XYZ file of C-alpha atoms in Angstrom:
626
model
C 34.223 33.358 -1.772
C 32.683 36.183 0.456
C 32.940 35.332 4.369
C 29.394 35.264 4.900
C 28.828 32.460 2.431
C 31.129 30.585 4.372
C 29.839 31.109 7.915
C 27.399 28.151 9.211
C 23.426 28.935 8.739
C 21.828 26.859 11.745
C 18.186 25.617 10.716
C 15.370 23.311 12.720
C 14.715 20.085 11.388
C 11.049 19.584 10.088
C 9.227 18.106 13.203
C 8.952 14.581 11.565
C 12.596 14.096 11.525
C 12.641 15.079 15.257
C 10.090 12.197 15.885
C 11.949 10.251 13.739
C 15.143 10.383 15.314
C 13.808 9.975 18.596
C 11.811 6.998 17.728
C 15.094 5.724 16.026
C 17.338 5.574 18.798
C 15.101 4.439 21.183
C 13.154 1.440 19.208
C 16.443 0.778 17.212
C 18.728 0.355 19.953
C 19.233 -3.177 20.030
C 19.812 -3.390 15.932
C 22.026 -0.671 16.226
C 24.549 -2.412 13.775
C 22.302 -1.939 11.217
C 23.302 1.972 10.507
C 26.439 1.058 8.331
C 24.103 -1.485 6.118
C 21.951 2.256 5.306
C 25.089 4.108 4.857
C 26.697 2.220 2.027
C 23.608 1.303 1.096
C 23.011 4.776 0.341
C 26.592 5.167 -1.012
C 25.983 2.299 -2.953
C 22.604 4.408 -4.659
C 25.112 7.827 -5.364
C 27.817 5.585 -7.058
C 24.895 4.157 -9.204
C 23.268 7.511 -10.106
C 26.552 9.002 -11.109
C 27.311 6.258 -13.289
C 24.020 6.341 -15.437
C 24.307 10.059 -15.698
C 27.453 10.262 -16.699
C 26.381 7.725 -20.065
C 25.331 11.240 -21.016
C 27.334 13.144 -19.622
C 31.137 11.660 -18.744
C 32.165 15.173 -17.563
C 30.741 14.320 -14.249
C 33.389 11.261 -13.651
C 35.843 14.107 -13.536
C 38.346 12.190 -14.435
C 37.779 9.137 -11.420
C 36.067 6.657 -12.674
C 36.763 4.254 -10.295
C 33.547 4.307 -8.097
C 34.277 3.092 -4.875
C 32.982 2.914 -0.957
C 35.825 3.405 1.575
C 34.973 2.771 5.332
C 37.418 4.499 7.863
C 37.563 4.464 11.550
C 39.514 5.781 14.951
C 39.726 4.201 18.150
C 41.066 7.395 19.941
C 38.489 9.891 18.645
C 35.800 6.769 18.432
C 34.757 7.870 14.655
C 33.662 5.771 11.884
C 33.772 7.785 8.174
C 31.749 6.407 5.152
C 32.956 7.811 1.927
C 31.845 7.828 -1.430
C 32.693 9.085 -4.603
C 29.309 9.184 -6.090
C 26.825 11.505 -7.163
C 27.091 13.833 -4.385
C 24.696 16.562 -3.035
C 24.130 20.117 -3.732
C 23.614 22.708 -1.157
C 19.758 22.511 -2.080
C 19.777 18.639 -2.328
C 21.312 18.727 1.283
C 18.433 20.501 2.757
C 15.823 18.424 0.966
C 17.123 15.046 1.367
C 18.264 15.672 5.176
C 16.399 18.194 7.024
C 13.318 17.048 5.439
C 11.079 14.051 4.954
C 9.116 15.144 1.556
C 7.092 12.312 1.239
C 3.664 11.539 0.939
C 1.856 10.082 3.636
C 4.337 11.123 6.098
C 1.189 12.332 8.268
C -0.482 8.749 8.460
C 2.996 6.780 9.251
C 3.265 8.974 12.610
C -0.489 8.441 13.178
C 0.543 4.657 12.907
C 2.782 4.632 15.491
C 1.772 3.045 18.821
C 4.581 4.086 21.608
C 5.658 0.115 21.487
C 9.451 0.333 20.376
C 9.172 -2.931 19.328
C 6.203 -2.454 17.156
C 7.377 0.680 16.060
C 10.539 -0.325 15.171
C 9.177 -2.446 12.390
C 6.824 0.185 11.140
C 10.166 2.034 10.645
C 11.106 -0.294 7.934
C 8.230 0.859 5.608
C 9.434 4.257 6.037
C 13.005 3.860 4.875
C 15.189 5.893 7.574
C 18.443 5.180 5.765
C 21.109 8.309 6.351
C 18.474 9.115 9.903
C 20.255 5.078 11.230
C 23.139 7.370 12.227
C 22.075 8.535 14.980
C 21.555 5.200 16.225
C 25.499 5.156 17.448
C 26.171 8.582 16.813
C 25.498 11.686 19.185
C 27.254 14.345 16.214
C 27.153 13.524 12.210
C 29.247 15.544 10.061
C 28.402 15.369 6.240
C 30.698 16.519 3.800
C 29.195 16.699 0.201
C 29.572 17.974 -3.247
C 27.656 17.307 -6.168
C 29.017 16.186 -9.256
C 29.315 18.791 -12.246
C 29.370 21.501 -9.437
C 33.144 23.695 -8.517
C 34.955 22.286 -5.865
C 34.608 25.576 -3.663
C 30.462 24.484 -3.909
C 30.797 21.828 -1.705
C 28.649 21.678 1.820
C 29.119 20.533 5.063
C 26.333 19.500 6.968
C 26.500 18.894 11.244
C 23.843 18.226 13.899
C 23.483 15.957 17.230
C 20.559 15.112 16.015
C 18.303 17.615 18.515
C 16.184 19.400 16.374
C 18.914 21.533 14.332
C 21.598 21.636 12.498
C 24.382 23.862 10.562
C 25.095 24.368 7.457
C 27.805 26.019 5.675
C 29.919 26.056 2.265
C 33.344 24.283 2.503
C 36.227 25.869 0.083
C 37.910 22.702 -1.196
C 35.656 19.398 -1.631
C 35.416 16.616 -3.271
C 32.935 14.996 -5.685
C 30.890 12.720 -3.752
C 29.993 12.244 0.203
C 31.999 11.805 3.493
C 29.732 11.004 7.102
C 31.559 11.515 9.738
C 29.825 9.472 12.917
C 31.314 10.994 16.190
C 30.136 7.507 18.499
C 28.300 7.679 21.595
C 30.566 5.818 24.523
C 28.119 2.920 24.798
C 28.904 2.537 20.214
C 32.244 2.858 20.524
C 32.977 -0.950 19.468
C 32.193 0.126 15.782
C 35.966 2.210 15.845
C 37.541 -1.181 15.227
C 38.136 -2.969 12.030
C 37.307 -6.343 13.026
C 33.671 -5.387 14.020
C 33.121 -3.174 10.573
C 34.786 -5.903 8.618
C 32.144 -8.253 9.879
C 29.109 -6.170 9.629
C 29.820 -5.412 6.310
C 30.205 -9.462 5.529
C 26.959 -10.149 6.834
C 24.962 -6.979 5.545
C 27.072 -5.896 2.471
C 28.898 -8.316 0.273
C 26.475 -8.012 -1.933
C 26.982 -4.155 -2.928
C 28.294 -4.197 -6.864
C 31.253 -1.976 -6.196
C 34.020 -2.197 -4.061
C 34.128 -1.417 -0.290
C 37.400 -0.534 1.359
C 39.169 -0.618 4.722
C 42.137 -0.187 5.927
C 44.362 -2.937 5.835
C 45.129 -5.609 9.334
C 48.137 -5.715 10.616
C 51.129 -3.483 12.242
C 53.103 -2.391 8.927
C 50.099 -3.034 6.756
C 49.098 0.020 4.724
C 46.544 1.112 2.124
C 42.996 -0.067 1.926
C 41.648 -3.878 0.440
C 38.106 -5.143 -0.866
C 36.531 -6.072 2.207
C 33.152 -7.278 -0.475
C 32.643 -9.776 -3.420
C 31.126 -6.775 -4.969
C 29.560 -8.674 -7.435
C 25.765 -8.451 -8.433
C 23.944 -10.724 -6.430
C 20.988 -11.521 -9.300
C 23.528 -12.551 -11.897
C 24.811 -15.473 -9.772
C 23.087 -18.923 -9.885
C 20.743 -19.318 -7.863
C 21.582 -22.392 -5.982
C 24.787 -20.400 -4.845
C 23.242 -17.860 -3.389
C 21.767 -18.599 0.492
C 18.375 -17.328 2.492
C 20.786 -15.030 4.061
C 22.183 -13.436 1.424
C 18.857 -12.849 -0.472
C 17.397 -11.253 2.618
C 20.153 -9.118 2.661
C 20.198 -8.233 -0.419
C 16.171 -7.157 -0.189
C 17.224 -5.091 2.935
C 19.664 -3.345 0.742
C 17.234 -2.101 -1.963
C 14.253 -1.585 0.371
C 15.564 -0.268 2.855
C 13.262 -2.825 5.308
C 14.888 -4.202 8.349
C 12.609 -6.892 8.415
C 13.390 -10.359 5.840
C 10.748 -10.094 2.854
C 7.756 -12.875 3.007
C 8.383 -14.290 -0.449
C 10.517 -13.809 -3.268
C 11.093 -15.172 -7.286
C 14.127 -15.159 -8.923
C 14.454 -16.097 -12.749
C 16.680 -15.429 -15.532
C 15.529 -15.815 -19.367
C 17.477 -16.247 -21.814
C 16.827 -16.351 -25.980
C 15.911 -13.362 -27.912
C 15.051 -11.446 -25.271
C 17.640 -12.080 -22.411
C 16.969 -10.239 -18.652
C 17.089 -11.542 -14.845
C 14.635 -10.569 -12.649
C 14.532 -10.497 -8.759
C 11.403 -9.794 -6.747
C 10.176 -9.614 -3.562
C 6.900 -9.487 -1.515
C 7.986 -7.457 2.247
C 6.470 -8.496 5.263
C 4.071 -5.471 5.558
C 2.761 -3.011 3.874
C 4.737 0.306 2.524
C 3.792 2.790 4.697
C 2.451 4.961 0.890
C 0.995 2.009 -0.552
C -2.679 3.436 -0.269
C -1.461 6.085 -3.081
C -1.732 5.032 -6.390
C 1.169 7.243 -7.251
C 3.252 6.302 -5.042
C 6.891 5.463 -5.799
C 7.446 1.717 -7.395
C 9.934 -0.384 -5.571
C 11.591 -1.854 -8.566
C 14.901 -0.366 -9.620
C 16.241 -1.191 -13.691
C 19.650 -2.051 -14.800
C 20.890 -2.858 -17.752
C 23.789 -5.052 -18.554
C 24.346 -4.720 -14.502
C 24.266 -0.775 -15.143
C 21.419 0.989 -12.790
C 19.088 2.654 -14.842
C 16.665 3.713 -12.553
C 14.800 3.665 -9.736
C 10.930 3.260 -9.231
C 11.021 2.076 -12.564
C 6.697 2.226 -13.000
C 6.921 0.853 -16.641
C 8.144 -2.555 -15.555
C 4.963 -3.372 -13.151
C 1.407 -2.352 -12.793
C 0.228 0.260 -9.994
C -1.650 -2.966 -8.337
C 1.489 -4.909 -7.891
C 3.194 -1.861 -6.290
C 3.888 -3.150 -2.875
C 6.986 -5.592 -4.924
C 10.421 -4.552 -4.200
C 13.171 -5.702 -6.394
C 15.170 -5.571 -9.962
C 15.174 -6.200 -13.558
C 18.609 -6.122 -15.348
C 18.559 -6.570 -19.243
C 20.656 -6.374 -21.925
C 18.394 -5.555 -24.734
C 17.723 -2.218 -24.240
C 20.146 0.820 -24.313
C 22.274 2.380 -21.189
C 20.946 5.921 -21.884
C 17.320 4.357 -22.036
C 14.874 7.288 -20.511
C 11.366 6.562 -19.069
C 9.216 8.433 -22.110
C 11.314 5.749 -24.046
C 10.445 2.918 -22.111
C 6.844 3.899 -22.237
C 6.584 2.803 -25.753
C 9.344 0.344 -25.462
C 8.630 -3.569 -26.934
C 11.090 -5.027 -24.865
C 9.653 -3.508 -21.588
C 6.405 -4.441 -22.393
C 7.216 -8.580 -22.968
C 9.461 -8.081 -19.823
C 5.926 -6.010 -17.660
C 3.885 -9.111 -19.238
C 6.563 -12.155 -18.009
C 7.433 -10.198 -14.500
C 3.472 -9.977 -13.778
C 3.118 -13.632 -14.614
C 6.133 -14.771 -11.803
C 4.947 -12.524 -9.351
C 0.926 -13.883 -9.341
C 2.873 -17.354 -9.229
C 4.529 -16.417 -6.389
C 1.475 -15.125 -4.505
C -0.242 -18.678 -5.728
C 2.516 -20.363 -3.967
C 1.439 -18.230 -0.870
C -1.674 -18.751 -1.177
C -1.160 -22.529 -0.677
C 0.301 -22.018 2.500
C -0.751 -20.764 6.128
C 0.528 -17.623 5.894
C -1.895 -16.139 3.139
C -3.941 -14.698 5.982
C -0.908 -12.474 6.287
C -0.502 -11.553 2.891
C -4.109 -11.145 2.019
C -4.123 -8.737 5.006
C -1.321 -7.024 4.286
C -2.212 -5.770 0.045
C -5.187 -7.518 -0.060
C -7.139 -4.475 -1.410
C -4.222 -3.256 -3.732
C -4.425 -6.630 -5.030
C -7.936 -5.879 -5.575
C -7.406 -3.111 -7.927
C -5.653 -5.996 -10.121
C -9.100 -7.210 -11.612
C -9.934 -3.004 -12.687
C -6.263 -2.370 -14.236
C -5.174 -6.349 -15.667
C -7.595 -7.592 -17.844
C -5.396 -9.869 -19.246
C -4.821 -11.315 -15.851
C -8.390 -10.838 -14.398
C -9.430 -14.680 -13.740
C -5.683 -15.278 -12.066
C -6.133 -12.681 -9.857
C -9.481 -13.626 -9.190
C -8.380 -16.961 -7.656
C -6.309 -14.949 -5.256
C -9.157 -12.726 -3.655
C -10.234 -13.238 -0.069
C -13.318 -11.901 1.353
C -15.440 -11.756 4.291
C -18.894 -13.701 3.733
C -22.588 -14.559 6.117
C -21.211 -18.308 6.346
C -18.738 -16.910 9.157
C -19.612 -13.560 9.909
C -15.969 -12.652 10.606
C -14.411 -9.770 9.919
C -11.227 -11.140 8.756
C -11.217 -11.734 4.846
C -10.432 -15.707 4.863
C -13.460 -16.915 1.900
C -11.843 -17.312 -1.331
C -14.373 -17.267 -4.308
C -14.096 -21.321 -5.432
C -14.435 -21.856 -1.259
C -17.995 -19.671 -1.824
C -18.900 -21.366 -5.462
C -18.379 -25.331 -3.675
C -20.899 -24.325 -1.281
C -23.569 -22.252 -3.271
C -27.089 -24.211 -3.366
C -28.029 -26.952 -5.897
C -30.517 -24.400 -7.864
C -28.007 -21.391 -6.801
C -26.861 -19.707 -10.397
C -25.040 -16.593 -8.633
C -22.873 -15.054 -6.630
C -24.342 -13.000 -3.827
C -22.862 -9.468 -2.950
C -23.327 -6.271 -0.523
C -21.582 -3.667 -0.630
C -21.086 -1.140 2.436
C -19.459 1.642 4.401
C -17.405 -0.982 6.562
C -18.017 -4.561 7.898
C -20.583 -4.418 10.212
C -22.927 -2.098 8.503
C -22.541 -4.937 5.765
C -23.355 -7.158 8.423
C -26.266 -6.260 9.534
C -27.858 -4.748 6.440
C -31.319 -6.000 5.999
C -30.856 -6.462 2.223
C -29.632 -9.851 3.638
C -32.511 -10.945 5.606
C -33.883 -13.387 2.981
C -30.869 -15.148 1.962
C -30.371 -15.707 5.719
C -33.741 -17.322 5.931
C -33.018 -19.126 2.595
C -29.667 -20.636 3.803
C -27.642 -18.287 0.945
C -23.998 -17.168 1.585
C -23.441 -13.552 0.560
C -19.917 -11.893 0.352
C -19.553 -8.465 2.566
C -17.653 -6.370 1.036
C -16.383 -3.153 2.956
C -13.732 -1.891 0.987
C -13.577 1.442 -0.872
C -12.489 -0.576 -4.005
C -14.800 -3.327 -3.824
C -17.896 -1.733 -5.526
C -15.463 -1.145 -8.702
C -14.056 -4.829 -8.195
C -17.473 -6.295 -8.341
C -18.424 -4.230 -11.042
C -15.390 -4.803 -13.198
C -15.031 -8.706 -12.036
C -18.578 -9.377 -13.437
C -18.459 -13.059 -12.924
C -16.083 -16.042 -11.367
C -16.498 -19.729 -12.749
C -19.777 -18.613 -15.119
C -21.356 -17.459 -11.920
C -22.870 -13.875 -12.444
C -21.642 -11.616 -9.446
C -24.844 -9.762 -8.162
C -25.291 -7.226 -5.658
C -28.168 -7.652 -3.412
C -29.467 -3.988 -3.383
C -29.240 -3.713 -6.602
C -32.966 -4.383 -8.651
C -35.868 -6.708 -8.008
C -35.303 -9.477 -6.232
C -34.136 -12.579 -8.084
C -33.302 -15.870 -6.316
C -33.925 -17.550 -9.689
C -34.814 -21.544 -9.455
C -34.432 -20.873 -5.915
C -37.429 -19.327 -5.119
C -40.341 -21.714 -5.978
C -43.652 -21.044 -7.342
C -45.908 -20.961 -4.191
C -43.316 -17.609 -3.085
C -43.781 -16.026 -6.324
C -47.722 -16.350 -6.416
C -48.006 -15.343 -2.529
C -45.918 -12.224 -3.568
C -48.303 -11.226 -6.658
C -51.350 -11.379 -4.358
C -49.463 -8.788 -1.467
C -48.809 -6.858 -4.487
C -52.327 -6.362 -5.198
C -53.313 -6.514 -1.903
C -51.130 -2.984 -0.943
C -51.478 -1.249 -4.067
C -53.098 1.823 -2.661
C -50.457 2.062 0.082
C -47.757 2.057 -2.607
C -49.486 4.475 -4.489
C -50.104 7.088 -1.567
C -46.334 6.445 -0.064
C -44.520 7.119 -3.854
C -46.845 10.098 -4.086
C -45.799 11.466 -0.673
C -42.092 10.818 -1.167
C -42.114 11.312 -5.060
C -39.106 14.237 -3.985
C -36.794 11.552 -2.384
C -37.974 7.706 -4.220
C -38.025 7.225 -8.006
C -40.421 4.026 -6.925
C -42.099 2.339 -3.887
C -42.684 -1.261 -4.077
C -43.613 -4.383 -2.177
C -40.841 -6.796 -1.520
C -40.231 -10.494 -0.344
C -36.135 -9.664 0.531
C -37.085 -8.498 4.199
C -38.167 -10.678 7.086
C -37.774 -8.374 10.408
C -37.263 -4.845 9.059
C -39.882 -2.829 7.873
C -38.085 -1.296 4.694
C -34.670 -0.870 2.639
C -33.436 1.539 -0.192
C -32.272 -0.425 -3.206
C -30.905 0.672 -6.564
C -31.758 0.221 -10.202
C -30.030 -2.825 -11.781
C -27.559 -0.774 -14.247
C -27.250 2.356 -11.562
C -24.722 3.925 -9.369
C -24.961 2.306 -5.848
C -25.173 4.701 -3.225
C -22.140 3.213 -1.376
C -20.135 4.184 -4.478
C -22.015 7.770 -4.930
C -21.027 8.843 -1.544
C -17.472 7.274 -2.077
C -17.442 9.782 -5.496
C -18.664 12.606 -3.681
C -16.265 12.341 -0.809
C -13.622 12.249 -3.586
C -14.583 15.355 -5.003
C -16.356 14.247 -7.512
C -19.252 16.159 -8.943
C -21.850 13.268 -9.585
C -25.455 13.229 -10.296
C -27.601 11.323 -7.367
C -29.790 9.108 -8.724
C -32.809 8.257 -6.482
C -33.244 5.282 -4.761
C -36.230 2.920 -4.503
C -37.873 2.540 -1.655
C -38.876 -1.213 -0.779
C -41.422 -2.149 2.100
C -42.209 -5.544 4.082
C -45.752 -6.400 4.156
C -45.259 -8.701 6.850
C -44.237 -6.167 9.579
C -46.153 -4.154 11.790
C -45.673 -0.499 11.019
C -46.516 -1.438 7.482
C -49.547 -3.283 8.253
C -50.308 -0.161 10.884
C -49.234 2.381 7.856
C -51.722 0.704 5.318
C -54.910 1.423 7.516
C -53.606 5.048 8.984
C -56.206 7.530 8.152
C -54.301 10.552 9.760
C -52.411 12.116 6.352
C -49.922 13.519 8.937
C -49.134 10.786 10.806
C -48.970 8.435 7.564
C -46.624 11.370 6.128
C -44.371 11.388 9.637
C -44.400 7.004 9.394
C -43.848 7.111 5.495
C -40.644 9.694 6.178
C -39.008 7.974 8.991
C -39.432 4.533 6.964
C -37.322 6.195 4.360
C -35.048 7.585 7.267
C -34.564 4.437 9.057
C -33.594 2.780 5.416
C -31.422 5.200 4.583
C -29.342 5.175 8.042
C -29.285 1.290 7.564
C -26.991 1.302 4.522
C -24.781 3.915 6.469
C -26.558 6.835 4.837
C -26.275 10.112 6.200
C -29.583 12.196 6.245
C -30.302 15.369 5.141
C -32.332 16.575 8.332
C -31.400 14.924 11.230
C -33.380 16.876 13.495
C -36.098 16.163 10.867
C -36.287 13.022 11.797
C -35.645 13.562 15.512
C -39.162 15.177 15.443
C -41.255 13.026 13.298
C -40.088 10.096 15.821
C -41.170 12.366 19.169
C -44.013 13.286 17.460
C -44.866 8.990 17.068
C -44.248 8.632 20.600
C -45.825 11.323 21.871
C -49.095 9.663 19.093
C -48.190 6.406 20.758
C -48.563 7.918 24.389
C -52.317 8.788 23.746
């Protein structure tokens, strides 16, 4: 090995580990225990990767089979050393993994940070600092690594305090798997002491599936015992297993430092036989906006890991679940284009769904749905697009803001809104918008708040392709108030209907002169009876694009047609009564514009000419003025 591949190559951290850290050992300070949980936790991951690739490969085991995590420590140089005999890293892998946070939404997680350490230090937990905890007790990490498969002159050792670079060089003679070295700050150096390390790793660890070793107590004691059960926590029976050990065991796989909000475990037996172990966290993952986004349930088989993120066992809407299913129908050397088209996995997807919508039922029961709902809410949404199977269930569990409240919070569940539509009342009211107040205050709703009618507000970027998809709830048609005519049904009574016919007629030639002057903009003018106190509003045909949804499409990317809207007048106000006798063609042209202006800005429109429209309203004043 040439010199210069041995000599250390120093390199900046990325600028979001430098946050990171920082915002580690400041918010973290008073869990500081919690860095040897993410260490063999992480140990715990390398041992279970190298066993599933070695199915395939047993060359990798080089001979040691015997996975194992040993935990060192000394008082005099106040060190503690995690070591594994695992997977291992490659020079590459080191960089990646270490100096580097490659994931998506990286960007918005810093954005969500608020300078509160307390606050902050729980947003950490939807990040998932793991190896980054070290620096919690540590001012100097040393990393010692080599991959399995690779020469033992490839190995890499890794060192920084944790400042904004680190080294890097090879090391001559390593072994498979990974050694951290923490060099302990004075105020950490209680963790050089077996009694304290035995003890965290009771309370955080005992749950790990392989064996984790320290050295022996005593004066002439030597060698190293099992300080865990190291058994598999989701093949015990349930009634021996405690709150505390099943939060620590979600800590362990999610890498969360908060306990989860819910959880289901259940173990069937029969033809197909699997266990199953899920968990709802507190909050939100930090990537849980992305579709694509990794899955937080890991597969084993016959206690084996398989894999992690496994997206074949749930749906993209039920992302947010952390957790594990362990089977012993299916193969070790199962791969995921395999499981794609795999029976089994498809009965266990089906089953796992159903437990986990029971388990947000059992929420929803309870005071705490607020929480939830606010939480994945509009993930939980996408449910009714991607689960057909599971559409009315999920249904049940919707919340959403509605007029009977006007609150922003989404608290009104859809049977809540069904109890208290009107005796005559055959559907279920809907407006779709930007965000909550410009559903609000849209003036599609002005009849229905004369008429004593609930509508739901719905604000979210999904909810256009929820109500579209959901269709109806309890043989109540969902329908979208600026969508079509108007159509109250039994509601609206006779005398209504006959007064509208006779405006109709009445305002025909204004119709016909405003659809002829904005024939470029309108596919129809008409009179309506859904306004009360403004003057006009844009609606869309029945079967057509909304234009919430069109400019959601557009901002995607998406290269959409624009349908025109209609344009729908009140006869009852002013400016429309004013319009109807205006002889000036220019003025009627400047009133007819901003009408559609003003109606387009209402549903959170943008316009085309802004400082159109700034002149056409001087130019009203400055009419007004004469």
């Amino acid at each position: 090995m040439s010199s210069a591949a041995t000599q250390p190559e120093t390199l900046g951290f990325q600028t979001e580990i430098t946050q990171l850290l920082d915002l580690m050992i400041h918010s973290l300070y008073s869990n500081k225990e919690i860095f040897l949980r993410e260490l063999i936790s992480n140990a715990s991951d390398a041992a279970d990767k190298l066993r599933f690739e070695s199915i395939t490969d047993d060359s990798l085991l080089e001979g040691d089979a015997e996975l194992k995590i040993t935990v060192d420590f000394d008082e005099k140089k106040k060190t503690v050393t995690i070591r594994d005999n695992g997977i291992g890293m490659s020079r590459q892998e080191v960089i990646d993994h270490i100096g580097t946070i490659a994931k998506s939404g990286t960007a918005d997680f810093f954005k969500s940070l608020t300078g509160d350490n307390q606050k902050d230090a729980q947003l950490i937990g939807q990040f998932g600092v793991g190896f980054y905890s070290s620096f919690i007790v540590a001012d100097k990490v040393t990393l010692t690594t080599r991959r399995a498969g690779l020469k033992a002159e490839e190995g890499v050792r890794w060192e920084s305090d944790g400042k904004g670079e680190y080294t890097i060089e090879a090391v001559e003679k390593a072994e498979r798997g990974t050694e951290i070295v923490l060099h302990l700050r004075k105020e950490a150096k209680e963790f050089a002491n077996g009694y304290r390390l035995r003890n965290i790793i009771h309370t955080y660890s005992d749950h790990i599936t392989l064996p984790v070793l320290l050295p022996q107590e005593g004066e002439e004691a030597e060698g190293y015992e099992t300080v865990n059960s190291a058994t598999a926590l989701w093949a015990r029976d349930k009634k021996d297993i405690s709150d505390e050990e099943y939060n620590e065991f979600y800590k362990h796989i999610s890498h969360d430092f908060e306990p989860p909000m819910a959880r289901v475990h259940s173990k069937v037996e029969g033809k197909l036989e699997y266990t199953s172990l899920f968990y709802i966290p507190q909050r939100a993952p930090f990537d849980m906006w992305e579709r694509d986004s990794r899955r937080g349930v890991k597969l084993y088989v016959k206690r084996v890991f398989i894999m992690d993120d496994a997206e074949q066992l749930l749906p993209p809407y039920l992302r947010f679940i952390r957790g594990i299913v362990d089977t012993n129908d299916l193969p070790l050397n199962i791969s995921r284009e395999i499981l794609q088209h795999n029976q089994s996995i498809d009965k266990i997807k089906s089953a796992s769904i159903k437990k986990i919508l029971g388990m947000i039922e059992g929420l929803a029961k309870k005071d705490n749905y607020a929480e939830f709902w606010t939480q994945f809410g509009r993930v939980l949404k996408e449910g009714v697009i991607d689960d057909a199977a599971n559409k009315e269930r999920i249904a049940k569990l919707l919340r959403f803001s509605t007029t009977h409240e006007n609150l922003e919070e989404q608290t009104v569940s859809l049977q809540d809104y069904v109890s208290r539509m009107q005796e005559k009342q055959d559907k279920i009211y809907y407006v779709v918008a930007d965000n909550f107040n410009t559903a609000k205050s849209s003036p599609h709703l002005e009849v229905f708040r004369d008429k004593g009618i609930e509508v739901l507000l719905l604000s979210d970027q999904i909810d256009e392709w929820l109500a579209s998809h959901l269709e109806e709830f309890d043989g109540k048609r969902l329908q979208s108030v600026s969508k079509g005519a108007l159509d109250l049904g039994e509601i609206e009574d006779s005398e209504d209907k006959e007064k509208a016919e006779a405006v109709n007629e009445e305002l025909a030639g204004l119709v016909t002169r405003m659809k002829e002057l904005l024939e470029d903009l309108v596919k129809d003018v008409r009179i309506t009876s859904r306004l009360s106190t403004s003057p006009a509003c844009l609606v869309s045909e029945e079967h057509e694009m909304g234009a919430h949804m069109e400019r959601l499409m557009k901002a995607a990317g998406q290269d959409i047609r624009t349908s025109k809207p209609i344009l729908e007048i009140n006869p009852k106000h002013p400016i429309v009564q004013r319009l109807d006798s205006e002889q000036d063609e220019d003025l009627f042209a400047d009133w007819s514009r901003i009408l559609f202006d003003q109606a387009l800005l209402s549903e959170g429109g943008k316009l085309e000419d802004p400082a159109g429209f700034v002149h056409r309203l001087n130019e009203m004043f400055l009419s007004m003025t004469k």
